[in-house]
């Protein structure tokens, strides 16, 4: 009630004009009206589908970006600076991650990486707004190795909108503890840079574990921050010399750790230990944890399949198709031929791995799978 | 009645069908494993070229009041629409490029420039048609519900208009497809025809409105004073695309040699038998690279039906393997020139417009549909249950379906010859008998006349 009739009409016309581009409404921005209007003539395509032939970044149908710089951080890690194309939302929160798709031998591969750049980062070196991720090459990680060693400036990548709940609130809490190891430092780097830029570095302790001094990512920057902000302590723990960082030593090192809001990111074993420690201290609510999907080849057969929407789960062997798994759990999955030819059963694999039973091809998180001819390769989640 | 036992028809034992299936699986895997950058580049370039051509065509049509510009623009737009329909829309919607993992070239997202919504078409085509290929009562693509394309289907008076229906279907092919898929979509999703605002109805209405508005109203309006000539150009391009798509589809499914099957065949069908059904139910037409491209490589309809989700640019090489297997198992590989294949389909359309009593053959040995019963009485070797085929003692080659077809043809011809001979014999006897009678009659008359004269004398 109370809305003026002409406001309704205006909105109606606007909606009608935008309708053909409705699918990309959230990222279309102000251009959406024009996009929708032109799409009346270019239907079933969007004007974007023609424009991106001239410049791959001129399309909001799918988020894209261009790598503008690759900077080595350590021997096996690098920072990728990416200039996103149309429709990218720069209002992400420090600590969030993005999905990145990269083309290798004709196939797009998707992985998620934490953003290391602070939100709304305007680096004069690159002109316009850019974002950055840092990637550490995993020994068996085919894509991470490719990103560190095989990607050059100019490469076009696909992006998925920033997401994740491992974020730093604004304003940050007065006392903060960051516990990171290896590439677990990346989301925290975004938080530190955001605090630095906003000049709200409170009382922050950062304990970071790495094997040797050469393995410490962003070492120089951590030192610089340390020097610039009296409230910031960078505590680097070298496991090659001293062994694993023992959580128990916190009482000695930073006896006020219980008063701090803690963000932890690193290998699963470390996080489990931290969670246990905080649980015993009754401080779960002060702990924020980010678990990285470890990039590996699916070596296991079968596993627990979770159906995202209903939350139902079922444990199956490596010969049971995902479609059968769903049916045995009472989940209605779409299907047609049940033999891999009609594509009716295609759903997105939101986490884990699956295997195509016809040829053994692996499917990764973010890829679409035909449930009638795919089986779980380890635990996985389907977006149905 | 069409084929009810595909193994008997193909002259293959159960284990042969199984090995054939495995060999086809191997063929499939070898292609899948070699997919890479080259294939990805092929589809990306095709998309880019198609869009560029369409843009250029639309631009030229701004000057469509000039006759030459009209002709050039229309020709370019027709070609653009054909590529969009055949090589892009059809093949991408089959999931042929899903392996690339590119959200913009994926079966779940692609929308084509035809009246029917892609999603509805995918369901009717990829599922109903490709799973139940050529099974009577299951594959609604057999005649698209309007044409009687096999004498397995009982004749009804409405079939008399078939020659006209055929022309209408060809000219309005995209509408035929759209309506067809819409009906099947509602059937498959269980939506009643009386539910006006159902999802399939809304999707259908939205899509056709956009398509019609674009080609027949908005785009012509954009060209301003050239409104009418642009409209004519768009209509012509759509018509040409329709005719071409129609011809390609009909050549892939309705020439002689593309067999039909009964529902009995579906019961307990093994994967090998499924492959076999696809192989025997489809027909190719010979095409070079250009024709192949313009038909979305559906000139390789047999390969497409065996592997509907393998990238189309690989069908020529797959065809070499499939032909080899046909050779090995002595199976027919139905192909011919585009003209010949269409004429065969055309003949069937016109022949079957007539009631059965005008047709000479039965559904067991007709050109457009035959069955295992066709070989009754022509098994020329002492066959056993599990080795239906034999080895040619002279060449050492397997004698399978192709050989049996050949023998059946000879046997049929011999039978016809024999019947003709019998007929000729009967005719001869009759004629002799008539001559005799005539002779008798003449003699009698003569005698009569003689007695007459003697009497009067
Ligand atoms: S149900 Fe047809 S491809 Fe899976």
CSV table of N, CA and C in Angstrom, one decimal, chain A residues 235-364:
chain,number,residue,atom,x,y,z
A,235,UNK,N,54.0,-13.2,14.5
A,235,UNK,CA,54.8,-14.3,15.1
A,235,UNK,C,54.9,-15.4,14.1
A,236,UNK,N,56.1,-15.6,13.6
A,236,UNK,CA,56.3,-16.6,12.6
A,236,UNK,C,57.0,-17.8,13.3
A,237,UNK,N,56.3,-19.0,13.1
A,237,UNK,CA,56.8,-20.2,13.7
A,237,UNK,C,57.3,-21.1,12.7
A,238,UNK,N,58.6,-21.4,12.7
A,238,UNK,CA,59.2,-22.3,11.7
A,238,UNK,C,59.2,-23.7,12.1
A,239,UNK,N,58.4,-24.5,11.5
A,239,UNK,CA,58.2,-25.9,11.9
A,239,UNK,C,59.5,-26.8,11.6
A,240,UNK,N,60.2,-26.4,10.6
A,240,UNK,CA,61.4,-27.1,10.2
A,240,UNK,C,62.4,-27.1,11.4
A,241,UNK,N,62.4,-26.0,12.2
A,241,UNK,CA,63.4,-26.0,13.3
A,241,UNK,C,62.7,-26.4,14.6
A,242,UNK,N,61.5,-25.9,14.8
A,242,UNK,CA,60.9,-26.1,16.2
A,242,UNK,C,59.8,-27.1,16.2
A,243,UNK,N,59.5,-27.7,15.1
A,243,UNK,CA,58.4,-28.7,15.1
A,243,UNK,C,57.0,-27.9,15.1
A,244,UNK,N,56.0,-28.7,15.2
A,244,UNK,CA,54.6,-28.2,15.1
A,244,UNK,C,54.3,-27.2,16.2
A,245,UNK,N,53.6,-26.1,15.8
A,245,UNK,CA,53.2,-25.2,16.9
A,245,UNK,C,52.2,-25.8,17.8
A,246,UNK,N,52.6,-25.8,19.1
A,246,UNK,CA,51.8,-26.4,20.1
A,246,UNK,C,50.8,-25.4,20.7
A,247,UNK,N,49.5,-25.7,20.6
A,247,UNK,CA,48.5,-24.8,21.1
A,247,UNK,C,48.6,-24.5,22.6
A,248,UNK,N,49.2,-25.5,23.3
A,248,UNK,CA,49.3,-25.3,24.7
A,248,UNK,C,50.2,-24.1,25.1
A,249,UNK,N,51.2,-23.8,24.2
A,249,UNK,CA,52.1,-22.8,24.5
A,249,UNK,C,51.5,-21.4,24.5
A,250,UNK,N,50.2,-21.3,24.0
A,250,UNK,CA,49.5,-20.0,23.9
A,250,UNK,C,49.5,-19.4,25.3
A,251,UNK,N,49.3,-20.2,26.3
A,251,UNK,CA,49.1,-19.7,27.7
A,251,UNK,C,50.4,-18.9,28.1
A,252,UNK,N,51.5,-19.4,27.6
A,252,UNK,CA,52.8,-18.7,27.9
A,252,UNK,C,53.0,-17.5,27.1
A,253,UNK,N,52.8,-17.7,25.7
A,253,UNK,CA,53.1,-16.7,24.7
A,253,UNK,C,52.2,-15.5,24.8
A,254,UNK,N,50.9,-15.8,24.7
A,254,UNK,CA,49.9,-14.8,24.7
A,254,UNK,C,48.8,-15.1,25.7
A,255,UNK,N,49.0,-14.9,27.0
A,255,UNK,CA,48.1,-15.4,28.0
A,255,UNK,C,46.7,-14.8,27.9
A,256,UNK,N,46.6,-13.7,27.1
A,256,UNK,CA,45.2,-13.2,26.9
A,256,UNK,C,44.5,-13.8,25.7
A,257,UNK,N,44.9,-14.9,25.2
A,257,UNK,CA,44.3,-15.5,24.0
A,257,UNK,C,42.8,-15.7,24.2
A,258,UNK,N,42.4,-16.0,25.5
A,258,UNK,CA,41.0,-16.3,25.7
A,258,UNK,C,40.1,-15.1,25.5
A,259,UNK,N,40.7,-13.9,25.6
A,259,UNK,CA,39.9,-12.7,25.4
A,259,UNK,C,39.8,-12.3,23.9
A,260,UNK,N,40.6,-13.0,23.1
A,260,UNK,CA,40.6,-12.6,21.6
A,260,UNK,C,39.6,-13.4,20.8
A,261,UNK,N,39.1,-12.6,19.7
A,261,UNK,CA,38.4,-13.3,18.7
A,261,UNK,C,39.4,-14.0,17.8
A,262,UNK,N,39.2,-15.3,17.5
A,262,UNK,CA,40.3,-16.0,16.8
A,262,UNK,C,39.8,-16.5,15.4
A,263,UNK,N,40.7,-16.3,14.4
A,263,UNK,CA,40.4,-16.8,13.1
A,263,UNK,C,41.5,-17.8,12.8
A,264,UNK,N,41.1,-19.0,12.4
A,264,UNK,CA,42.2,-20.0,12.1
A,264,UNK,C,42.0,-20.6,10.8
A,265,UNK,N,43.1,-20.8,10.1
A,265,UNK,CA,43.0,-21.4,8.7
A,265,UNK,C,44.3,-22.1,8.4
A,266,UNK,N,44.2,-23.4,8.0
A,266,UNK,CA,45.4,-24.2,7.7
A,266,UNK,C,45.0,-25.6,7.5
A,267,UNK,N,46.0,-26.5,7.6
A,267,UNK,CA,45.7,-27.9,7.4
A,267,UNK,C,44.6,-28.5,8.3
A,268,UNK,N,43.9,-29.5,7.9
A,268,UNK,CA,42.8,-30.0,8.7
A,268,UNK,C,43.2,-30.5,10.1
A,269,UNK,N,44.4,-31.1,10.2
A,269,UNK,CA,44.8,-31.6,11.5
A,269,UNK,C,45.0,-30.5,12.5
A,270,UNK,N,45.6,-29.4,12.0
A,270,UNK,CA,45.8,-28.3,12.9
A,270,UNK,C,44.5,-27.7,13.3
A,271,UNK,N,43.5,-27.6,12.4
A,271,UNK,CA,42.2,-27.0,12.7
A,271,UNK,C,41.5,-27.8,13.8
A,272,UNK,N,41.6,-29.2,13.6
A,272,UNK,CA,40.9,-30.1,14.5
A,272,UNK,C,41.5,-29.9,15.9
A,273,UNK,N,42.8,-29.7,16.0
A,273,UNK,CA,43.4,-29.5,17.3
A,273,UNK,C,42.9,-28.2,17.9
A,274,UNK,N,42.9,-27.2,17.1
A,274,UNK,CA,42.5,-25.9,17.6
A,274,UNK,C,41.1,-25.9,18.1
A,275,UNK,N,40.2,-26.6,17.3
A,275,UNK,CA,38.8,-26.6,17.7
A,275,UNK,C,38.7,-27.3,19.1
A,276,UNK,N,39.5,-28.4,19.2
A,276,UNK,CA,39.4,-29.2,20.5
A,276,UNK,C,39.8,-28.3,21.7
A,277,UNK,N,40.9,-27.6,21.4
A,277,UNK,CA,41.5,-26.7,22.5
A,277,UNK,C,40.4,-25.6,22.9
A,278,UNK,N,39.8,-25.0,21.9
A,278,UNK,CA,38.9,-23.9,22.2
A,278,UNK,C,37.6,-24.5,22.8
A,279,UNK,N,37.3,-25.7,22.4
A,279,UNK,CA,36.1,-26.4,23.0
A,279,UNK,C,36.3,-26.6,24.4
A,280,UNK,N,37.5,-27.2,24.8
A,280,UNK,CA,37.8,-27.4,26.2
A,280,UNK,C,37.8,-26.2,27.0
A,281,UNK,N,38.2,-25.1,26.4
A,281,UNK,CA,38.2,-23.8,27.1
A,281,UNK,C,36.8,-23.2,27.1
A,282,UNK,N,35.8,-23.8,26.4
A,282,UNK,CA,34.5,-23.3,26.4
A,282,UNK,C,34.4,-22.0,25.6
A,283,UNK,N,35.2,-21.9,24.6
A,283,UNK,CA,35.3,-20.6,23.8
A,283,UNK,C,34.9,-20.8,22.4
A,284,UNK,N,34.0,-21.8,22.0
A,284,UNK,CA,33.7,-22.0,20.6
A,284,UNK,C,33.2,-20.8,19.9
A,285,UNK,N,32.5,-19.9,20.6
A,285,UNK,CA,31.9,-18.8,19.9
A,285,UNK,C,32.9,-17.8,19.5
A,286,UNK,N,34.1,-17.8,20.1
A,286,UNK,CA,35.1,-16.8,19.8
A,286,UNK,C,36.0,-17.3,18.6
A,287,UNK,N,35.7,-18.6,18.1
A,287,UNK,CA,36.6,-19.2,17.1
A,287,UNK,C,36.0,-19.2,15.8
A,288,UNK,N,36.7,-18.8,14.8
A,288,UNK,CA,36.2,-18.8,13.4
A,288,UNK,C,37.2,-19.7,12.6
A,289,UNK,N,36.7,-20.7,11.9
A,289,UNK,CA,37.6,-21.6,11.3
A,289,UNK,C,37.2,-21.7,9.8
A,290,UNK,N,38.3,-21.8,9.0
A,290,UNK,CA,38.1,-22.0,7.5
A,290,UNK,C,38.8,-23.3,7.1
A,291,UNK,N,38.1,-24.2,6.5
A,291,UNK,CA,38.7,-25.5,6.1
A,291,UNK,C,38.9,-25.4,4.6
A,292,UNK,N,40.1,-25.6,4.2
A,292,UNK,CA,40.4,-25.7,2.7
A,292,UNK,C,40.1,-27.0,2.2
A,293,UNK,N,39.4,-27.1,1.1
A,293,UNK,CA,39.3,-28.3,0.3
A,293,UNK,C,40.7,-28.7,-0.2
A,294,UNK,N,41.2,-29.8,0.3
A,294,UNK,CA,42.5,-30.2,-0.2
A,294,UNK,C,42.5,-30.6,-1.6
A,295,UNK,N,43.3,-30.0,-2.4
A,295,UNK,CA,43.2,-30.4,-3.8
A,295,UNK,C,44.0,-31.8,-4.0
A,296,UNK,N,43.3,-32.8,-4.4
A,296,UNK,CA,44.0,-34.1,-4.6
A,296,UNK,C,43.2,-34.8,-5.6
A,297,UNK,N,43.8,-35.9,-6.0
A,297,UNK,CA,43.1,-36.8,-7.0
A,297,UNK,C,42.2,-37.7,-6.1
A,298,UNK,N,41.0,-38.0,-6.7
A,298,UNK,CA,40.1,-38.9,-6.0
A,298,UNK,C,40.7,-40.3,-6.1
A,299,UNK,N,41.2,-40.8,-5.0
A,299,UNK,CA,41.7,-42.1,-5.0
A,299,UNK,C,40.7,-43.1,-4.5
A,300,UNK,N,39.8,-42.6,-3.7
A,300,UNK,CA,38.8,-43.6,-3.1
A,300,UNK,C,37.7,-43.9,-4.0
A,301,UNK,N,37.0,-45.0,-3.7
A,301,UNK,CA,35.8,-45.4,-4.5
A,301,UNK,C,34.7,-45.3,-3.5
A,302,UNK,N,33.6,-44.7,-4.0
A,302,UNK,CA,32.4,-44.6,-3.1
A,302,UNK,C,32.6,-43.6,-2.0
A,303,UNK,N,31.6,-43.5,-1.2
A,303,UNK,CA,31.7,-42.5,-0.1
A,303,UNK,C,30.3,-42.1,0.4
A,304,UNK,N,30.3,-41.0,1.1
A,304,UNK,CA,29.0,-40.6,1.6
A,304,UNK,C,28.5,-39.4,0.7
A,305,UNK,N,27.3,-39.6,0.1
A,305,UNK,CA,26.8,-38.6,-0.8
A,305,UNK,C,25.8,-37.8,0.0
A,306,UNK,N,25.9,-36.5,-0.1
A,306,UNK,CA,25.0,-35.6,0.6
A,306,UNK,C,24.2,-34.9,-0.4
A,307,UNK,N,22.9,-34.8,-0.2
A,307,UNK,CA,22.0,-34.1,-1.1
A,307,UNK,C,21.7,-32.7,-0.5
A,308,UNK,N,22.3,-31.7,-1.1
A,308,UNK,CA,22.3,-30.4,-0.5
A,308,UNK,C,21.0,-29.8,0.0
A,309,UNK,N,20.0,-29.9,-0.9
A,309,UNK,CA,18.7,-29.2,-0.5
A,309,UNK,C,18.0,-29.9,0.6
A,310,UNK,N,17.9,-31.3,0.6
A,310,UNK,CA,17.2,-32.0,1.6
A,310,UNK,C,18.1,-32.3,2.8
A,311,UNK,N,19.4,-32.2,2.6
A,311,UNK,CA,20.4,-32.5,3.6
A,311,UNK,C,20.5,-34.0,3.9
A,312,UNK,N,19.8,-34.8,3.1
A,312,UNK,CA,19.9,-36.3,3.3
A,312,UNK,C,21.3,-36.8,2.9
A,313,UNK,N,21.7,-37.9,3.5
A,313,UNK,CA,22.9,-38.5,3.1
A,313,UNK,C,22.8,-40.0,2.9
A,314,UNK,N,23.7,-40.6,2.2
A,314,UNK,CA,23.7,-42.0,2.0
A,314,UNK,C,25.1,-42.4,1.7
A,315,UNK,N,25.5,-43.6,2.2
A,315,UNK,CA,26.9,-44.1,1.9
A,315,UNK,C,26.8,-45.2,0.9
A,316,UNK,N,27.6,-45.0,-0.2
A,316,UNK,CA,27.5,-46.0,-1.3
A,316,UNK,C,28.9,-46.5,-1.7
A,317,UNK,N,28.9,-47.6,-2.4
A,317,UNK,CA,30.2,-48.0,-3.0
A,317,UNK,C,30.5,-47.4,-4.3
A,318,UNK,N,31.6,-47.7,-4.9
A,318,UNK,CA,32.1,-47.0,-6.1
A,318,UNK,C,31.4,-47.5,-7.3
A,319,UNK,N,30.5,-48.5,-7.2
A,319,UNK,CA,29.8,-48.9,-8.4
A,319,UNK,C,28.4,-48.4,-8.5
A,320,UNK,N,27.9,-47.8,-7.4
A,320,UNK,CA,26.5,-47.3,-7.4
A,320,UNK,C,26.5,-45.9,-8.0
A,321,UNK,N,25.5,-45.7,-8.9
A,321,UNK,CA,25.5,-44.4,-9.5
A,321,UNK,C,24.9,-43.4,-8.5
A,322,UNK,N,25.2,-42.1,-8.7
A,322,UNK,CA,24.7,-41.1,-7.8
A,322,UNK,C,23.1,-41.1,-7.9
A,323,UNK,N,22.6,-41.4,-9.1
A,323,UNK,CA,21.2,-41.4,-9.2
A,323,UNK,C,20.5,-42.5,-8.4
A,324,UNK,N,21.1,-43.7,-8.4
A,324,UNK,CA,20.7,-44.8,-7.5
A,324,UNK,C,20.8,-44.4,-6.1
A,325,UNK,N,22.0,-43.8,-5.8
A,325,UNK,CA,22.2,-43.4,-4.4
A,325,UNK,C,21.1,-42.4,-3.9
A,326,UNK,N,20.7,-41.5,-4.8
A,326,UNK,CA,19.7,-40.5,-4.4
A,326,UNK,C,18.4,-41.3,-4.2
A,327,UNK,N,18.0,-42.2,-5.1
A,327,UNK,CA,16.8,-42.9,-5.0
A,327,UNK,C,16.7,-43.8,-3.7
A,328,UNK,N,17.9,-44.3,-3.4
A,328,UNK,CA,17.9,-45.2,-2.2
A,328,UNK,C,17.7,-44.3,-0.9
A,329,UNK,N,18.1,-43.0,-1.0
A,329,UNK,CA,17.9,-42.2,0.1
A,329,UNK,C,16.6,-41.4,0.1
A,330,UNK,N,15.8,-41.8,-0.9
A,330,UNK,CA,14.5,-41.1,-1.0
A,330,UNK,C,14.5,-39.7,-1.6
A,331,UNK,N,15.5,-39.4,-2.3
A,331,UNK,CA,15.6,-38.0,-2.9
A,331,UNK,C,15.2,-38.1,-4.4
A,332,UNK,N,14.3,-37.3,-4.8
A,332,UNK,CA,13.9,-37.2,-6.2
A,332,UNK,C,14.9,-36.5,-7.1
A,333,UNK,N,15.6,-37.3,-7.9
A,333,UNK,CA,16.5,-36.6,-8.8
A,333,UNK,C,15.9,-36.7,-10.2
A,334,UNK,N,16.2,-35.7,-11.0
A,334,UNK,CA,15.7,-35.8,-12.4
A,334,UNK,C,16.4,-36.8,-13.2
A,335,UNK,N,15.7,-37.5,-14.0
A,335,UNK,CA,16.4,-38.5,-14.9
A,335,UNK,C,15.6,-38.7,-16.1
A,336,UNK,N,16.2,-39.3,-17.2
A,336,UNK,CA,15.5,-39.7,-18.4
A,336,UNK,C,15.9,-41.1,-18.8
A,337,UNK,N,16.9,-41.1,-19.6
A,337,UNK,CA,17.3,-42.4,-20.2
A,337,UNK,C,18.0,-43.4,-19.3
A,338,UNK,N,18.6,-42.9,-18.2
A,338,UNK,CA,19.4,-43.7,-17.3
A,338,UNK,C,20.6,-44.4,-17.9
A,339,UNK,N,21.0,-43.9,-19.0
A,339,UNK,CA,22.2,-44.6,-19.7
A,339,UNK,C,23.2,-43.6,-20.2
A,340,UNK,N,23.1,-42.3,-19.8
A,340,UNK,CA,24.1,-41.4,-20.1
A,340,UNK,C,24.0,-40.7,-21.5
A,341,UNK,N,22.8,-40.7,-22.1
A,341,UNK,CA,22.8,-40.1,-23.4
A,341,UNK,C,21.9,-38.8,-23.5
A,342,UNK,N,21.0,-38.6,-22.5
A,342,UNK,CA,20.0,-37.6,-22.7
A,342,UNK,C,20.3,-36.3,-21.9
A,343,UNK,N,21.2,-36.3,-20.9
A,343,UNK,CA,21.5,-35.1,-20.1
A,343,UNK,C,20.4,-34.6,-19.2
A,344,UNK,N,19.4,-35.4,-19.0
A,344,UNK,CA,18.3,-34.9,-18.2
A,344,UNK,C,18.7,-34.9,-16.7
A,345,UNK,N,19.7,-35.7,-16.4
A,345,UNK,CA,20.0,-35.9,-15.0
A,345,UNK,C,21.2,-35.1,-14.5
A,346,UNK,N,21.6,-34.1,-15.3
A,346,UNK,CA,22.8,-33.3,-14.9
A,346,UNK,C,22.5,-32.4,-13.7
A,347,UNK,N,23.4,-32.5,-12.7
A,347,UNK,CA,23.3,-31.6,-11.5
A,347,UNK,C,24.7,-31.2,-11.2
A,348,UNK,N,24.8,-30.2,-10.4
A,348,UNK,CA,26.1,-29.6,-10.0
A,348,UNK,C,26.7,-30.4,-8.8
A,349,UNK,N,28.0,-30.7,-8.9
A,349,UNK,CA,28.7,-31.3,-7.8
A,349,UNK,C,29.2,-30.1,-6.9
A,350,UNK,N,28.6,-29.9,-5.7
A,350,UNK,CA,29.0,-28.7,-5.0
A,350,UNK,C,30.2,-29.0,-4.1
A,351,UNK,N,30.5,-30.2,-3.8
A,351,UNK,CA,31.8,-30.5,-3.2
A,351,UNK,C,32.2,-31.9,-3.4
A,352,UNK,N,33.5,-32.2,-3.2
A,352,UNK,CA,34.0,-33.6,-3.4
A,352,UNK,C,34.2,-34.0,-4.8
A,353,UNK,N,34.4,-35.3,-5.0
A,353,UNK,CA,34.7,-35.8,-6.3
A,353,UNK,C,33.7,-36.8,-6.7
A,354,UNK,N,33.5,-37.0,-8.0
A,354,UNK,CA,32.7,-38.1,-8.6
A,354,UNK,C,33.5,-38.6,-9.8
A,355,UNK,N,33.1,-39.8,-10.2
A,355,UNK,CA,33.8,-40.4,-11.3
A,355,UNK,C,32.8,-40.9,-12.3
A,356,UNK,N,33.1,-40.6,-13.6
A,356,UNK,CA,32.3,-41.1,-14.7
A,356,UNK,C,32.5,-42.6,-14.9
A,357,UNK,N,31.5,-43.4,-14.7
A,357,UNK,CA,31.7,-44.8,-14.7
A,357,UNK,C,32.1,-45.4,-16.1
A,358,UNK,N,31.7,-44.6,-17.1
A,358,UNK,CA,32.0,-45.1,-18.5
A,358,UNK,C,33.4,-45.0,-18.9
A,359,UNK,N,34.1,-44.0,-18.4
A,359,UNK,CA,35.5,-43.8,-18.9
A,359,UNK,C,36.4,-43.4,-17.7
A,360,UNK,N,35.9,-43.4,-16.5
A,360,UNK,CA,36.8,-43.1,-15.4
A,360,UNK,C,37.2,-41.7,-15.2
A,361,UNK,N,36.7,-40.8,-16.0
A,361,UNK,CA,37.0,-39.4,-15.8
A,361,UNK,C,36.6,-38.8,-14.5
A,362,UNK,N,37.4,-38.0,-13.8
A,362,UNK,CA,37.1,-37.4,-12.6
A,362,UNK,C,36.3,-36.1,-12.7
A,363,UNK,N,35.3,-35.9,-11.8
A,363,UNK,CA,34.6,-34.7,-11.8
A,363,UNK,C,34.9,-34.0,-10.5
A,364,UNK,N,35.1,-32.7,-10.6
A,364,UNK,CA,35.5,-32.0,-9.4
A,364,UNK,C,34.4,-31.1,-8.9
